[in-house]
Coordinates of N, CA and C in Angstrom, one line a residue:
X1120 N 7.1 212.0 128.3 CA 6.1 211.0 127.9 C 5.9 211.1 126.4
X1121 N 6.0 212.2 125.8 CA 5.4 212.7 124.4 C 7.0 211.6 123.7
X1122 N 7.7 211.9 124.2 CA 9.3 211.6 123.7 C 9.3 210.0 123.6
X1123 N 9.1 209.4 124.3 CA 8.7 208.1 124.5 C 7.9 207.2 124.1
X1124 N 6.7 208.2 123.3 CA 5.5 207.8 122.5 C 6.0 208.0 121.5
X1125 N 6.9 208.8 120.9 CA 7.6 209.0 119.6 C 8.2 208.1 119.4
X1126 N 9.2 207.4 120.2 CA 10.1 206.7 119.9 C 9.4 205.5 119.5
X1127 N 8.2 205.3 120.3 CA 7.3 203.9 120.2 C 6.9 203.4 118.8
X1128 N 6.7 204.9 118.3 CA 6.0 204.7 117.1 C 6.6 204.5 115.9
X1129 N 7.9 205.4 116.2 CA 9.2 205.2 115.0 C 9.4 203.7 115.2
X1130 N 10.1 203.3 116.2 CA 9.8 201.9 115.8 C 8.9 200.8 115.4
X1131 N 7.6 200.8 115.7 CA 6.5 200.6 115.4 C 6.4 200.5 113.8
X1132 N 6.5 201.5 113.3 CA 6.9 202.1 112.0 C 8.0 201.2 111.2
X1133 N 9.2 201.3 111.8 CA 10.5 200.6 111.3 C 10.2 198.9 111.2
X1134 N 9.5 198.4 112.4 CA 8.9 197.1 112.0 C 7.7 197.1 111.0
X1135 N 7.2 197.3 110.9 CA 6.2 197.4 109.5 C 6.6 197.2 108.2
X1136 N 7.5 198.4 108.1 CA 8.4 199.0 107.0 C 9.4 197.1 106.7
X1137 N 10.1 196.7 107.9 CA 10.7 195.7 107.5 C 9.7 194.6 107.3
X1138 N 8.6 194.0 108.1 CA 8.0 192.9 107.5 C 7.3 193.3 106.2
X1139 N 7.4 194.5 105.6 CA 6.5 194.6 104.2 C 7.6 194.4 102.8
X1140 N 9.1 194.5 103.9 CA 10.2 194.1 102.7 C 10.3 193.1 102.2
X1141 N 10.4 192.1 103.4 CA 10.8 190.8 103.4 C 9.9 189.8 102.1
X1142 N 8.7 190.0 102.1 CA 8.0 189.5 101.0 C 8.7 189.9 99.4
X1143 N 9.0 190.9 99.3 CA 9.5 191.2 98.1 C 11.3 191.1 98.0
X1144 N 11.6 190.9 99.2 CA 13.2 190.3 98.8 C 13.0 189.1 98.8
X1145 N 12.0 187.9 99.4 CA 12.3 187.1 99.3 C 12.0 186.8 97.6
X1146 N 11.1 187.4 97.1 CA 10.8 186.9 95.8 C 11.8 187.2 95.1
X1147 N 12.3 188.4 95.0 CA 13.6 188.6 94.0 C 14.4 187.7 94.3
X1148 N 14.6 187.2 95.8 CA 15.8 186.1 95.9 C 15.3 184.8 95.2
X1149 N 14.1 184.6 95.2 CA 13.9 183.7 94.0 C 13.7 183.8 92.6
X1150 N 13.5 184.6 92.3 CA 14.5 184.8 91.0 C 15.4 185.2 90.4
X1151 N 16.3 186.0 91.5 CA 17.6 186.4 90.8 C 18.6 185.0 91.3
X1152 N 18.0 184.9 91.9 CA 18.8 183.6 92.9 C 19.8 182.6 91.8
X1153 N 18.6 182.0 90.8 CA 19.1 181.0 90.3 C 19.0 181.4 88.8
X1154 N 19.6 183.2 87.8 CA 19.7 183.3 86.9 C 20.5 182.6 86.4
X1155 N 20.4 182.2 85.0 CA 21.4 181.6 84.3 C 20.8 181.4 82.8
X1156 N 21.5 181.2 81.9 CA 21.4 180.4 80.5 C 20.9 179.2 80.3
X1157 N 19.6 179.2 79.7 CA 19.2 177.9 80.0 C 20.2 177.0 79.1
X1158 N 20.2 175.7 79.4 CA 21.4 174.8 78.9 C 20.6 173.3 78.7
X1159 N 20.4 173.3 77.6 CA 19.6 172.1 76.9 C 19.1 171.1 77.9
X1160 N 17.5 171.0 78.4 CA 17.0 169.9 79.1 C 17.3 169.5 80.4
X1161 N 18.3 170.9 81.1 CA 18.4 170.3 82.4 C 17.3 171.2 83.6
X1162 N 16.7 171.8 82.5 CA 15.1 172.1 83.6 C 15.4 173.5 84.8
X1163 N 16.2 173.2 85.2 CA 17.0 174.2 86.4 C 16.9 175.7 85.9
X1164 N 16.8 176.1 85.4 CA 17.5 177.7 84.6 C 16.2 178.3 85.2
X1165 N 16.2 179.5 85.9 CA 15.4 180.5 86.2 C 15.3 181.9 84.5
X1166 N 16.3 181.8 84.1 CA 16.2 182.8 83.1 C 16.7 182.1 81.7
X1167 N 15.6 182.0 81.0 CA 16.3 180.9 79.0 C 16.2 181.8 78.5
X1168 N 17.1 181.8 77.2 CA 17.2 182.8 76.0 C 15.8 182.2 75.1
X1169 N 15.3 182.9 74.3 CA 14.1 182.2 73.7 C 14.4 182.9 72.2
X1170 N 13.6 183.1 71.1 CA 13.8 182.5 69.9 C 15.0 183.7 69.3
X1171 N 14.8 185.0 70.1 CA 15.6 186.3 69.7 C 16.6 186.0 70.2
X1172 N 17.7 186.7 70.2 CA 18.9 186.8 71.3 C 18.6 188.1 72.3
X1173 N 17.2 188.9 72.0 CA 16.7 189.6 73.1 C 15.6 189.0 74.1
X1174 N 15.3 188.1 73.4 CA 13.9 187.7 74.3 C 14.8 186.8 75.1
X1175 N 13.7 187.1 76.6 CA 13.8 185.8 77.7 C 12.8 185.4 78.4
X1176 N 12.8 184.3 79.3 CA 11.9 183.7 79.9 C 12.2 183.6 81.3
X1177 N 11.4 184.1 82.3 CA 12.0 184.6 83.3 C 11.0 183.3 84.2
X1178 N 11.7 182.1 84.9 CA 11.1 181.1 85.0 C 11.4 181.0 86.9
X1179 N 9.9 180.7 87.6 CA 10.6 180.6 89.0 C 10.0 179.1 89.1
X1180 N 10.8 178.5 90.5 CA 10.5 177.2 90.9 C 10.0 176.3 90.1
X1181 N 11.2 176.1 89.1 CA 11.0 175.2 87.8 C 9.7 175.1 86.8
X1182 N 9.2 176.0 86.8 CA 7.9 175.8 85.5 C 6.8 176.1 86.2
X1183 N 6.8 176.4 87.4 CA 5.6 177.0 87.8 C 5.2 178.1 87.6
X1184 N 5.9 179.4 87.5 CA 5.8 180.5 87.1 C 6.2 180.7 86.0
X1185 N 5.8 181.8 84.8 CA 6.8 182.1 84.0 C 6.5 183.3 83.3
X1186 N 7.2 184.3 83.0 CA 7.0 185.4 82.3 C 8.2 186.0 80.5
X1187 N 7.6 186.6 80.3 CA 8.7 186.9 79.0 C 9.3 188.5 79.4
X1188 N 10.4 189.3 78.9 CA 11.2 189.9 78.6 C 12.1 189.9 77.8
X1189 N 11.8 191.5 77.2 CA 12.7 191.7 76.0 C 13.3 192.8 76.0
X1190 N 14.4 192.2 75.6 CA 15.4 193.6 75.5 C 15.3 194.4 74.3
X1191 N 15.2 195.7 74.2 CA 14.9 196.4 73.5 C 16.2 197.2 72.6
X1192 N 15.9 198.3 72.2 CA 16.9 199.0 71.6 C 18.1 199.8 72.6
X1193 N 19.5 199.9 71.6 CA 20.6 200.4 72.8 C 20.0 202.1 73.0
X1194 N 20.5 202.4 74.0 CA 20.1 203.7 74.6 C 21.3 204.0 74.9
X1195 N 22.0 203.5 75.2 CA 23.6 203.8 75.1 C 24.6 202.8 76.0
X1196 N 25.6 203.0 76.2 CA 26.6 202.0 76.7 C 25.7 201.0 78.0
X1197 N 25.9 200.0 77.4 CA 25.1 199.1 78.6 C 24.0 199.2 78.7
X1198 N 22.9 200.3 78.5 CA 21.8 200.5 78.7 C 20.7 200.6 77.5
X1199 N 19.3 199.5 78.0 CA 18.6 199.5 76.6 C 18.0 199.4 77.1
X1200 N 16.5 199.5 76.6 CA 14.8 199.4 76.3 C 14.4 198.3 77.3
X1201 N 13.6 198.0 77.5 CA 12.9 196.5 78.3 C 11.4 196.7 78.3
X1202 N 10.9 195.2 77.7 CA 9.5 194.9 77.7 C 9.3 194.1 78.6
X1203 N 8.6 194.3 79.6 CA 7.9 193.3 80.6 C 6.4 192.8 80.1
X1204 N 6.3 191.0 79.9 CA 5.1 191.1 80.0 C 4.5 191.3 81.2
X1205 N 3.0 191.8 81.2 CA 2.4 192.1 82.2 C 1.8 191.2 83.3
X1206 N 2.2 189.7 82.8 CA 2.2 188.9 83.9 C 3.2 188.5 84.8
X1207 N 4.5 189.1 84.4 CA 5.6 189.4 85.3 C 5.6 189.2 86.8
X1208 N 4.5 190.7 87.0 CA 4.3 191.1 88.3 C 3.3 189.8 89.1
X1209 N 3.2 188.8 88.8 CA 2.9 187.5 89.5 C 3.7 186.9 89.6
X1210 N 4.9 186.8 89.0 CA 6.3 186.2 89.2 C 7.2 187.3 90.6
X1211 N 7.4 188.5 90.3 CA 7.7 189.1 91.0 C 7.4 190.6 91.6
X1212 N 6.7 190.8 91.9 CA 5.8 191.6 92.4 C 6.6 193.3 92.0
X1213 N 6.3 194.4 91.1 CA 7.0 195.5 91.2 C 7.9 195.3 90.1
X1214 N 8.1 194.7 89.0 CA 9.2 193.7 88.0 C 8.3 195.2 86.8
X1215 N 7.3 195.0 86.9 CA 6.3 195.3 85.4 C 6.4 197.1 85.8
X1216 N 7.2 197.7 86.8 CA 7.6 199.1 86.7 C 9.1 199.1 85.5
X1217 N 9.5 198.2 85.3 CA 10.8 198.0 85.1 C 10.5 198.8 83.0
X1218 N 11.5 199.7 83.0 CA 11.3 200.0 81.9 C 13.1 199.9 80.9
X1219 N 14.0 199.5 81.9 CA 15.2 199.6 81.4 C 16.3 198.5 81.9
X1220 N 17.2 198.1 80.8 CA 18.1 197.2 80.9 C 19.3 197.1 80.9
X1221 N 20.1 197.3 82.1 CA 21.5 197.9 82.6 C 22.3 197.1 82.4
X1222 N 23.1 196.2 81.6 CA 24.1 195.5 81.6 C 25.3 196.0 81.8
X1223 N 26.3 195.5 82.7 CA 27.4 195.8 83.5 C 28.8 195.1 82.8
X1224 N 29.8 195.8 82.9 CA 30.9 194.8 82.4 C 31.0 193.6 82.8
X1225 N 30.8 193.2 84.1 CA 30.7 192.0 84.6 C 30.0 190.9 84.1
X1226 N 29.2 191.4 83.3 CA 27.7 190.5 83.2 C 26.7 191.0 84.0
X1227 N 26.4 191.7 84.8 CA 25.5 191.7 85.9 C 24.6 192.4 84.9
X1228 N 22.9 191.9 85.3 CA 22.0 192.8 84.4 C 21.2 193.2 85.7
X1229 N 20.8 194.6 85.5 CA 20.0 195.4 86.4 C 18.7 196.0 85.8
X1230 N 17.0 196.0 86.0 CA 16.2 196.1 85.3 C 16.0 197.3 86.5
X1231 N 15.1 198.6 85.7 CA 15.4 199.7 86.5 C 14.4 200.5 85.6
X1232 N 12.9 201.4 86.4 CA 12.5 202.2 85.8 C 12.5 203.3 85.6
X1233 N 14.3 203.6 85.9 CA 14.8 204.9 85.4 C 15.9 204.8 84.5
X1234 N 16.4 203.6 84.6 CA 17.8 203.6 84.0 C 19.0 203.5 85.6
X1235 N 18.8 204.0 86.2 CA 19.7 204.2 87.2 C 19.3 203.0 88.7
X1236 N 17.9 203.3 89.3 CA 18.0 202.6 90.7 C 17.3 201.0 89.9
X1237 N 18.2 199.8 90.3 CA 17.9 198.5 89.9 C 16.4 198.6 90.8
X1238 N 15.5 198.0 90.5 CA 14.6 196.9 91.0 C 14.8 195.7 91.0
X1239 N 15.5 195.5 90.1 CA 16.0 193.6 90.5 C 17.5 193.5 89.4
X1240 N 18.3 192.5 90.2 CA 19.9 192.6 89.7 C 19.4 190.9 89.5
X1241 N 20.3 191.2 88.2 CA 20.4 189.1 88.2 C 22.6 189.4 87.6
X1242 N 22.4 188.2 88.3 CA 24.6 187.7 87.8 C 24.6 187.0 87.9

């Protein structure tokens, strides 16, 4: 009986755990979804370069949301500083732990408040 009430609860548990993800993957999938370079007047761009070649504008569902980030000083290969503004975390919930900026040979950029585990990938 005891064995069976365990089991109930681990799972019980593991659904919880999953409907509390899905809110925050879904948001990251909207904004890593559609990163790109903003490209003169065609409105679309989730992520524009703004006046620095470190600043950006981290934009969801075309102009409804919008936050700034900046890339900061090198820390070493690939990896550098990051400023979140602190309205971020209304764009994507958990973004404003982000203290670091992982760029990858590929292009891929990973924002991470260790340097190592991404909180959100944009490519």
């Amino acid at each position: 009986m005891k064995a069976r009430f365990e089991a109930r609860r681990r799972a019980s548990n593991a659904r919880r755990d999953r409907v509390k993800l899905i809110p925050a993957l879904m948001a990251a999938a909207a904004v890593a979804g559609g990163v790109q370079p903003f490209h003169g007047g065609s409105g679309e761009s989730i992520a524009s370069e703004t006046a620095s070649s470190s600043s950006y504008r981290l934009t969801a569902n075309g102009d409804e949301a919008a936050c700034a980030v900046r890339r900061g000083a090198n820390m070493s290969d690939g990896l550098s500083l990051l400023t979140v503004a602190p309205n971020c975390r209304k764009l994507l919930p958990g973004i404003e732990r982000a203290k670091f900026w992982r760029e990858e040979a590929d292009g891929t950029v990973a924002f991470s408040a260790n340097g190592i585990d991404p909180i959100v990938t944009f490519s």
